[in-house]
CSV table of C-alpha atoms and ligand atoms in Angstrom, one decimal:
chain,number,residue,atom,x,y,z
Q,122,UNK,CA,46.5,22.8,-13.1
Q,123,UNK,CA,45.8,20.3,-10.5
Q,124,UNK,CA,43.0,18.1,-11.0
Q,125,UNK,CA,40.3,16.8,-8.4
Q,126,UNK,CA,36.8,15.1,-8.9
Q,127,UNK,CA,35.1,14.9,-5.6
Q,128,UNK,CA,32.0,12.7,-5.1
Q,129,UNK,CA,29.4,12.3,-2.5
Q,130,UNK,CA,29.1,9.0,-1.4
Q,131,UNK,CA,26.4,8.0,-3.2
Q,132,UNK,CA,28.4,7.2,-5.6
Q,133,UNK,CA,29.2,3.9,-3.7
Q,134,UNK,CA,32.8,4.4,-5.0
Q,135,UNK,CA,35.8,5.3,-2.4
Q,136,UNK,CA,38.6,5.0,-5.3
Q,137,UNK,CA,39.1,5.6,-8.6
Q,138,UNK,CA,41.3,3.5,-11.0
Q,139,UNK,CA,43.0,6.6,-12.3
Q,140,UNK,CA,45.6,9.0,-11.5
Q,141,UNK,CA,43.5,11.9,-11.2
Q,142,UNK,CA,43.1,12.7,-7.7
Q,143,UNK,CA,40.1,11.4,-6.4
Q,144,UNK,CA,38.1,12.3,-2.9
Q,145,UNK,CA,34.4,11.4,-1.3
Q,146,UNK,CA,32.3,13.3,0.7
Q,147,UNK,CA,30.2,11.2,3.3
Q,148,UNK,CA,26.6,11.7,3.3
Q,149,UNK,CA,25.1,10.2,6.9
Q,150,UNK,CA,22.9,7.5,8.2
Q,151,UNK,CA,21.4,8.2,11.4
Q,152,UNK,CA,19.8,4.8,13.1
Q,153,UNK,CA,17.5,5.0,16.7
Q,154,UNK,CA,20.4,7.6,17.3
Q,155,UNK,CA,23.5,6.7,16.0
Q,156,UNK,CA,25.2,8.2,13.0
Q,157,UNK,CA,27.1,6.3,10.2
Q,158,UNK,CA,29.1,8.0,8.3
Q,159,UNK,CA,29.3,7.2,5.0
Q,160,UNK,CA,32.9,6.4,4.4
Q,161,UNK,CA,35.5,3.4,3.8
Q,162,UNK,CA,35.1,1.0,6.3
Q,163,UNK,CA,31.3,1.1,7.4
Q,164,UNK,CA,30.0,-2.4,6.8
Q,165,UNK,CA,26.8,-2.0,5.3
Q,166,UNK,CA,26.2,-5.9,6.7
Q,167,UNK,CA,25.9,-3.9,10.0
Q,168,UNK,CA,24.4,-0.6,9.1
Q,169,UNK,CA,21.3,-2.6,7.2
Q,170,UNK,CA,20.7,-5.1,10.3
Q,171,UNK,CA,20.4,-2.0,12.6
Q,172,UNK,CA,17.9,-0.5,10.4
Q,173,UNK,CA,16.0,-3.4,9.8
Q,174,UNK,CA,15.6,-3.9,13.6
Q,175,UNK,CA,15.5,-0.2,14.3
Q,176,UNK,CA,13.0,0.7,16.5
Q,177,UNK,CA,13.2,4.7,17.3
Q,178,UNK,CA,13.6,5.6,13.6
Q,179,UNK,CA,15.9,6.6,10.9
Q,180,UNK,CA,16.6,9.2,8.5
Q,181,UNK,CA,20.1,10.6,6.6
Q,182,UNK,CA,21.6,14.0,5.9
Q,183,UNK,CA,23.8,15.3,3.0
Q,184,UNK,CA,27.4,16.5,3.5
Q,185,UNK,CA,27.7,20.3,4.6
Q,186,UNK,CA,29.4,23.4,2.3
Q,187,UNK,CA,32.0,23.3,4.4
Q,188,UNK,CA,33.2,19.6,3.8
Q,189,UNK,CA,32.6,19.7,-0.2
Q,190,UNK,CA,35.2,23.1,0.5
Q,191,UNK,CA,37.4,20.8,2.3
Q,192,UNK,CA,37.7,18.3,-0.4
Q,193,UNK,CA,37.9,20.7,-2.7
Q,194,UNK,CA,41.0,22.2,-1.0
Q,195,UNK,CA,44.3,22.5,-2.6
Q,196,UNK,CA,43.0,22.0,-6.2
Q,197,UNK,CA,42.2,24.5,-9.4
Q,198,UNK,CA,40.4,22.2,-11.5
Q,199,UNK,CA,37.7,20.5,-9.8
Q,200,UNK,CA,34.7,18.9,-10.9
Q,201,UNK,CA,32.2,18.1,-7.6
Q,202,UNK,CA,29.3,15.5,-8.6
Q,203,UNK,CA,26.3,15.2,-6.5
Q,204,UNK,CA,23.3,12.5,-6.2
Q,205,UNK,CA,20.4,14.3,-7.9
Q,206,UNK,CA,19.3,17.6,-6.4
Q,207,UNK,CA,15.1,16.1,-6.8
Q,208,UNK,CA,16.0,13.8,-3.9
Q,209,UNK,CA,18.9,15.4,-1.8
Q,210,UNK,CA,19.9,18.7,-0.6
Q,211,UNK,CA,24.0,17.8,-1.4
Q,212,UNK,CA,23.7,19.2,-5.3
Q,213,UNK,CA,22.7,22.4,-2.7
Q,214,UNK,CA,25.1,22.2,-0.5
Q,215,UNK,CA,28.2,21.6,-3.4
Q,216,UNK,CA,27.0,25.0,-5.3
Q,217,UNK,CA,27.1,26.8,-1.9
Q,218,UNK,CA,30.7,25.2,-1.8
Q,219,UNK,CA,31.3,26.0,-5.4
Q,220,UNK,CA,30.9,30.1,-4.8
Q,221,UNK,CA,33.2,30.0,-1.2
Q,222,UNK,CA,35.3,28.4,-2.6
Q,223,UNK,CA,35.6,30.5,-5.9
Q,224,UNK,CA,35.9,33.8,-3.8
Q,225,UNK,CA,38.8,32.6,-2.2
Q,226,UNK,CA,40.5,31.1,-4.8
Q,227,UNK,CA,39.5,33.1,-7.9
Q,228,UNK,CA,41.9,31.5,-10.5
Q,229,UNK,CA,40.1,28.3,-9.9
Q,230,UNK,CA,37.7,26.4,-11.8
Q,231,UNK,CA,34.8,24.6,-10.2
Q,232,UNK,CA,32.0,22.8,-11.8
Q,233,UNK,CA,29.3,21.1,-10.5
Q,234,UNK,CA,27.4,17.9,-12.1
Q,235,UNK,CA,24.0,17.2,-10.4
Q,236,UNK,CA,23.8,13.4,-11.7
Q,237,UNK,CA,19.9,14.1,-11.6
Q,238,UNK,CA,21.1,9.9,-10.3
Q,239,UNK,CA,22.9,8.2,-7.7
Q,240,UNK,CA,25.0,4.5,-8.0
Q,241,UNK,CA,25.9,3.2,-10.9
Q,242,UNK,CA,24.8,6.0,-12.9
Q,243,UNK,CA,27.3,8.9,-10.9
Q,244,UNK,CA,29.9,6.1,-11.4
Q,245,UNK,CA,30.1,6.6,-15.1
Q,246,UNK,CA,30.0,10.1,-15.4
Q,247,UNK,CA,32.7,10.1,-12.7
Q,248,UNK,CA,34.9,7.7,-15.2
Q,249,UNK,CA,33.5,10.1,-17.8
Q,250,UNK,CA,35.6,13.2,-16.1
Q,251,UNK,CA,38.7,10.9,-15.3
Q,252,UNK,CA,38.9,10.1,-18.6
Q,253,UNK,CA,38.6,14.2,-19.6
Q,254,UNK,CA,41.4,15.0,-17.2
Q,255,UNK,CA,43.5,12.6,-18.2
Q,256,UNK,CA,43.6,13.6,-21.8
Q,257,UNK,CA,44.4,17.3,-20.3
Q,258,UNK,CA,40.8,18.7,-21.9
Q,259,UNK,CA,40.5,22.3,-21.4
Q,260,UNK,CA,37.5,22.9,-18.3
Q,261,UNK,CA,34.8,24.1,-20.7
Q,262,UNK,CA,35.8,21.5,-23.2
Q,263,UNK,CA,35.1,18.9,-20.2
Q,264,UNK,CA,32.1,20.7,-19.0
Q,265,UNK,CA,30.8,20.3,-22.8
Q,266,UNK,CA,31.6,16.5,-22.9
Q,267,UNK,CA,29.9,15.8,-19.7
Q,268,UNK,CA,27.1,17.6,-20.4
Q,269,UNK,CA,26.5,15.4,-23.5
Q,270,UNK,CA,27.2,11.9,-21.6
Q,271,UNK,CA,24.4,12.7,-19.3
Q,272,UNK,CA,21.9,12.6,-22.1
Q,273,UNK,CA,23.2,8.7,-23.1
Q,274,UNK,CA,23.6,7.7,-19.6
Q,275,UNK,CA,20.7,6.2,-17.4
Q,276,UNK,CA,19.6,4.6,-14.5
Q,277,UNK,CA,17.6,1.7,-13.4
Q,278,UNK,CA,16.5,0.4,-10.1
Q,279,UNK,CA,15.2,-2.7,-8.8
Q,280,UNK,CA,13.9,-2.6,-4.9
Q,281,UNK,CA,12.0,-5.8,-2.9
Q,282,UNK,CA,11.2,-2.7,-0.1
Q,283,UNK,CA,10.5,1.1,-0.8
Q,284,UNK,CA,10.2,1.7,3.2
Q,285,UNK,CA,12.9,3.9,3.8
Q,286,UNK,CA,11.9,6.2,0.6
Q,287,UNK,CA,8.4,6.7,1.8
Q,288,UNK,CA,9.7,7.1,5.5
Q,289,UNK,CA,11.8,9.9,4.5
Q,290,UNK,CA,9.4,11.6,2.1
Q,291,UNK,CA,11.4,10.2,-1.4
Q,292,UNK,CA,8.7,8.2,-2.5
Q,293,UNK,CA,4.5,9.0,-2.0
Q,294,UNK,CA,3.1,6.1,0.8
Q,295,UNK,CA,0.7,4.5,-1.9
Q,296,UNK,CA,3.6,3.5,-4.2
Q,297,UNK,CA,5.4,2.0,-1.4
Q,298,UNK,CA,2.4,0.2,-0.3
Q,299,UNK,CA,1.9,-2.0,-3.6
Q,300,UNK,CA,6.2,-2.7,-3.8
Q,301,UNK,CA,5.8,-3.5,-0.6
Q,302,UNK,CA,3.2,-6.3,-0.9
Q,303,UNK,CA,5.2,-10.1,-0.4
Q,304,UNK,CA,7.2,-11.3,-3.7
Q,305,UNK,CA,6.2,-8.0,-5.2
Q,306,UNK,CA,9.5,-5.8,-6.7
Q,307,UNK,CA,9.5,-2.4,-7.8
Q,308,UNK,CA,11.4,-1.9,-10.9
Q,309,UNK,CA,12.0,2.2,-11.5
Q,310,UNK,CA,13.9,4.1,-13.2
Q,311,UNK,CA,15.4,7.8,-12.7
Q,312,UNK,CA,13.0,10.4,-14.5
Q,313,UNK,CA,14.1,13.2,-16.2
Q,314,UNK,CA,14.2,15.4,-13.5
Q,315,UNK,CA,15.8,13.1,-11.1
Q,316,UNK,CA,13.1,11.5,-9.4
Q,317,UNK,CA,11.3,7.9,-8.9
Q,318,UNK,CA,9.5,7.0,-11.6
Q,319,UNK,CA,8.0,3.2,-11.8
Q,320,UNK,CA,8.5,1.6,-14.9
Q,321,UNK,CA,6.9,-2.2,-13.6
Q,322,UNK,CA,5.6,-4.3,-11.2
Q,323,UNK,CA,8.1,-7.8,-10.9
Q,324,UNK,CA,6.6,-10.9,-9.4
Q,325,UNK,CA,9.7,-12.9,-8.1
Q,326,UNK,CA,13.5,-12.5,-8.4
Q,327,UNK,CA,13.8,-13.9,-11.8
Q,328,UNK,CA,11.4,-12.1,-13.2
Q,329,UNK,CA,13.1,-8.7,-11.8
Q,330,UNK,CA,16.1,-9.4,-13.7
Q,331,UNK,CA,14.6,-10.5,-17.1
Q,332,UNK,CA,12.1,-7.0,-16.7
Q,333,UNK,CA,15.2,-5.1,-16.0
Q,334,UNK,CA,17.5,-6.5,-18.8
Q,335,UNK,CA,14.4,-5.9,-21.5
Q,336,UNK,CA,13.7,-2.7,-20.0
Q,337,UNK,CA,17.7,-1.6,-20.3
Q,338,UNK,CA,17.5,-2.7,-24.2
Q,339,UNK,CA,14.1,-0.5,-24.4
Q,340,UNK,CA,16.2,2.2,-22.8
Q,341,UNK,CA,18.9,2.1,-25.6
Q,342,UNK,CA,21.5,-0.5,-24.5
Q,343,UNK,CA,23.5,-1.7,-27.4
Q,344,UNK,CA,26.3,-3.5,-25.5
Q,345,UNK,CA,28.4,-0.3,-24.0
Q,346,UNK,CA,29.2,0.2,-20.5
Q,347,UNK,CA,26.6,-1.0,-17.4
Q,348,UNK,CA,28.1,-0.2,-13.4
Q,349,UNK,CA,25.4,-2.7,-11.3
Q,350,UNK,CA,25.7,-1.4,-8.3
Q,351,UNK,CA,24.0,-3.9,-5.6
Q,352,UNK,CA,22.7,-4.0,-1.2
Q,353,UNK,CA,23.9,-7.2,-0.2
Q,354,UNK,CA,22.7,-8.9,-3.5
Q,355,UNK,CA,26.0,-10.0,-5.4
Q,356,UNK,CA,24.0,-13.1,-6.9
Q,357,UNK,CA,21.3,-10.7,-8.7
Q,358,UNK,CA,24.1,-8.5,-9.8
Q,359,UNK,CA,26.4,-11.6,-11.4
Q,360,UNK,CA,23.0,-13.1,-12.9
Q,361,UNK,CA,21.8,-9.6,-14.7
Q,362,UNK,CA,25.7,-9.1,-15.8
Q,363,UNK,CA,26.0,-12.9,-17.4
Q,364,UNK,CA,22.8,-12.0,-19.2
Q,365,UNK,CA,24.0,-9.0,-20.4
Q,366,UNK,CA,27.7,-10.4,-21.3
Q,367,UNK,CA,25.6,-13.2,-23.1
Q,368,UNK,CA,24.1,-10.9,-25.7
Q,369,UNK,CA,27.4,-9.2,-25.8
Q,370,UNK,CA,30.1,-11.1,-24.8
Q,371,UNK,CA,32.4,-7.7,-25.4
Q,372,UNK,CA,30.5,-5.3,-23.1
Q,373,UNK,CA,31.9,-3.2,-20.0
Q,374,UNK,CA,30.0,-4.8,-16.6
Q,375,UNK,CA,31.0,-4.4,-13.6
Q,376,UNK,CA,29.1,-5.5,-10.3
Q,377,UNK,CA,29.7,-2.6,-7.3
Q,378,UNK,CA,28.6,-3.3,-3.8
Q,379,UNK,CA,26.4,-0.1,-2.0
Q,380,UNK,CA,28.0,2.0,0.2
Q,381,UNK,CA,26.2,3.1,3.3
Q,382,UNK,CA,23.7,6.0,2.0
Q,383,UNK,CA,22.6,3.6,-0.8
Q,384,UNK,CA,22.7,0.9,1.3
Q,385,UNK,CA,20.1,2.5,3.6
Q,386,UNK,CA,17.9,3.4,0.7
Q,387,UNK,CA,18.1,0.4,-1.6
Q,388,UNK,CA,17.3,-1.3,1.3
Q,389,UNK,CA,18.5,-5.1,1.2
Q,390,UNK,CA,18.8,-6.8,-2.5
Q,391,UNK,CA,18.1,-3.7,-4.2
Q,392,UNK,CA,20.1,-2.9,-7.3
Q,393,UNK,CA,21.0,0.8,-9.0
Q,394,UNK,CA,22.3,0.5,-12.4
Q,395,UNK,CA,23.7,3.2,-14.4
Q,396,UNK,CA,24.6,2.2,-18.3
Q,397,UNK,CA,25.0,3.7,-21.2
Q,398,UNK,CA,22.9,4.0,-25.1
Q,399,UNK,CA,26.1,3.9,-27.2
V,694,LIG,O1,20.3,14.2,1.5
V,694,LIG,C1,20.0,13.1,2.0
V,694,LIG,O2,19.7,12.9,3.2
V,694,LIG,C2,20.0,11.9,1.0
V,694,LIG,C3,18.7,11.6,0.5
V,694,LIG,C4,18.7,10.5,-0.6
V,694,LIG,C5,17.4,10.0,-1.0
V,694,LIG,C6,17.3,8.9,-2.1
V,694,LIG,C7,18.4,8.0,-2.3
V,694,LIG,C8,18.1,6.8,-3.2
V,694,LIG,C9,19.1,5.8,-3.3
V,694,LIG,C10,17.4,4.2,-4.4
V,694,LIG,C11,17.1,4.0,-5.8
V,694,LIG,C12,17.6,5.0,-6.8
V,694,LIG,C13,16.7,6.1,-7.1
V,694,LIG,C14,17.3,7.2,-8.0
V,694,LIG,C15,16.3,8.1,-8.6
V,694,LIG,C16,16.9,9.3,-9.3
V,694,LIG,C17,18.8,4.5,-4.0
């Protein structure tokens, strides 16, 4: 069997600490006409000042069949993972991938995880199916397992601007309206069916982190894994992980800068954290 877990790059993560084989597929940025892929080496320092000073518009597009088949190419045991099929069209795209390439390579096993998330939360199920293939699971077995760690894992967001979401239809234009008024942060977290959904309204930066750290505890956290992934915002993510590590000094934190498509979206300072309820 060889193993491969391929990810779009909303994952934010372009390697794995593992010896599975590991591969992204870039979704795209496309600023007053110019396209950013979505790969290793885009600075996102860049990629955010053009949008913020963007004056024609902006939008992004999900990686095609074709490229998920491309990834997928010369393994027999693949696991594709996609940001969540209520925002994008790459969950889409991947099944599409998923059936071509299962008609040409009919021995094969393919499975598909719509993370129903992006960021930190597709980091950990990603871990999750390292840690599956490692251990030389049988596929259904795996399937099973990951299954199952998508009902303990979640995600929360923190934004200071919601203005790409609403451009791009994410997000409705009144919700972006109140995030969007000065000091205001939007604090949200990814609903069931892998949407927005607002849990509060933060006044100020430190508040932001002390609503998000009580609002992870509400969630379930009991001192088990947290990915932070962060735009531009290493200082939030090291404050909200010493807080954490400070009511348990044993927990898994790690802070993960954005890539570009969560970049874009996140906008600057704007944090997606995946963590766990074990
Ligand atoms: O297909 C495409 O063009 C990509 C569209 C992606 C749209 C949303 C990305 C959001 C990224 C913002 C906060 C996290 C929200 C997660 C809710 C499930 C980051």
């Amino acid at each position: 069997m060889t193993y491969r877990i391929v990810s779009d790059s909303s994952s934010n993560i372009f390697t794995l600490n593992s010896e599975i084989s590991y591969t992204t597929v870039p979704l795209k940025i496309l600023v007053d006409g110019v396209e950013y892929v979505d790969e290793p080496g885009l600075d996102t320092e860049v990629l955010v000042a053009k949008m913020e000073a963007s004056q024609w518009g902006s939008s992004t597009s999900c990686p095609s069949p074709q490229e998920w088949i491309n990834a997928f190419d010369g393994a027999d045991y693949i696991f594709g993972v996609t940001i969540t099929s209520g925002l994008s069209g790459s969950y889409n795209s991947a099944l599409t991938a998923r059936d071509m390439y299962l008609e040409a390579h009919p021995e094969a096993k393919v499975y598909i995880v719509d993370s129903l998330s992006t960021g930190g939360e597709m980091e950990m199920i990603i871990e999750k199916i390292a840690e599956c293939m490692e251990n030389d699971l049988p596929f259904e077995e795996a399937v099973q397992i990951i299954q199952e760690y998508q009902t303990h894992s979640h995600l929360l967001f923190t934004l200071e601007s919601l203005n790409n979401l609403a451009k791009n239809g994410r997000v409705s234009p009144a919700v972006a309206k109140v995030a969007g008024l000065l000091g205001i942060r939007f604090l949200g977290r990814a609903s069931e069916e892998g949407t927005l959904q607002q849990a509060h309204i933060c006044r100020g930066a430190k508040k932001t982190l002390t609503s998000t750290y009580s609002e992870m505890i509400k969630t379930g956290y009991k001192g088990g894994k947290v990915r932070i992934h962060h735009s531009l915002n290493p200082a939030a993510a090291e404050k909200l992980k010493n807080m954490i590590l400070a009511d348990f000094p044993g927990a898994d934190v790690r802070t993960v800068p954005c890539t570009g498509l969560c970049s874009y979206y996140a906008e600057r300072g704007g944090m997606i954290i995946g963590f766990d309820d074990f």
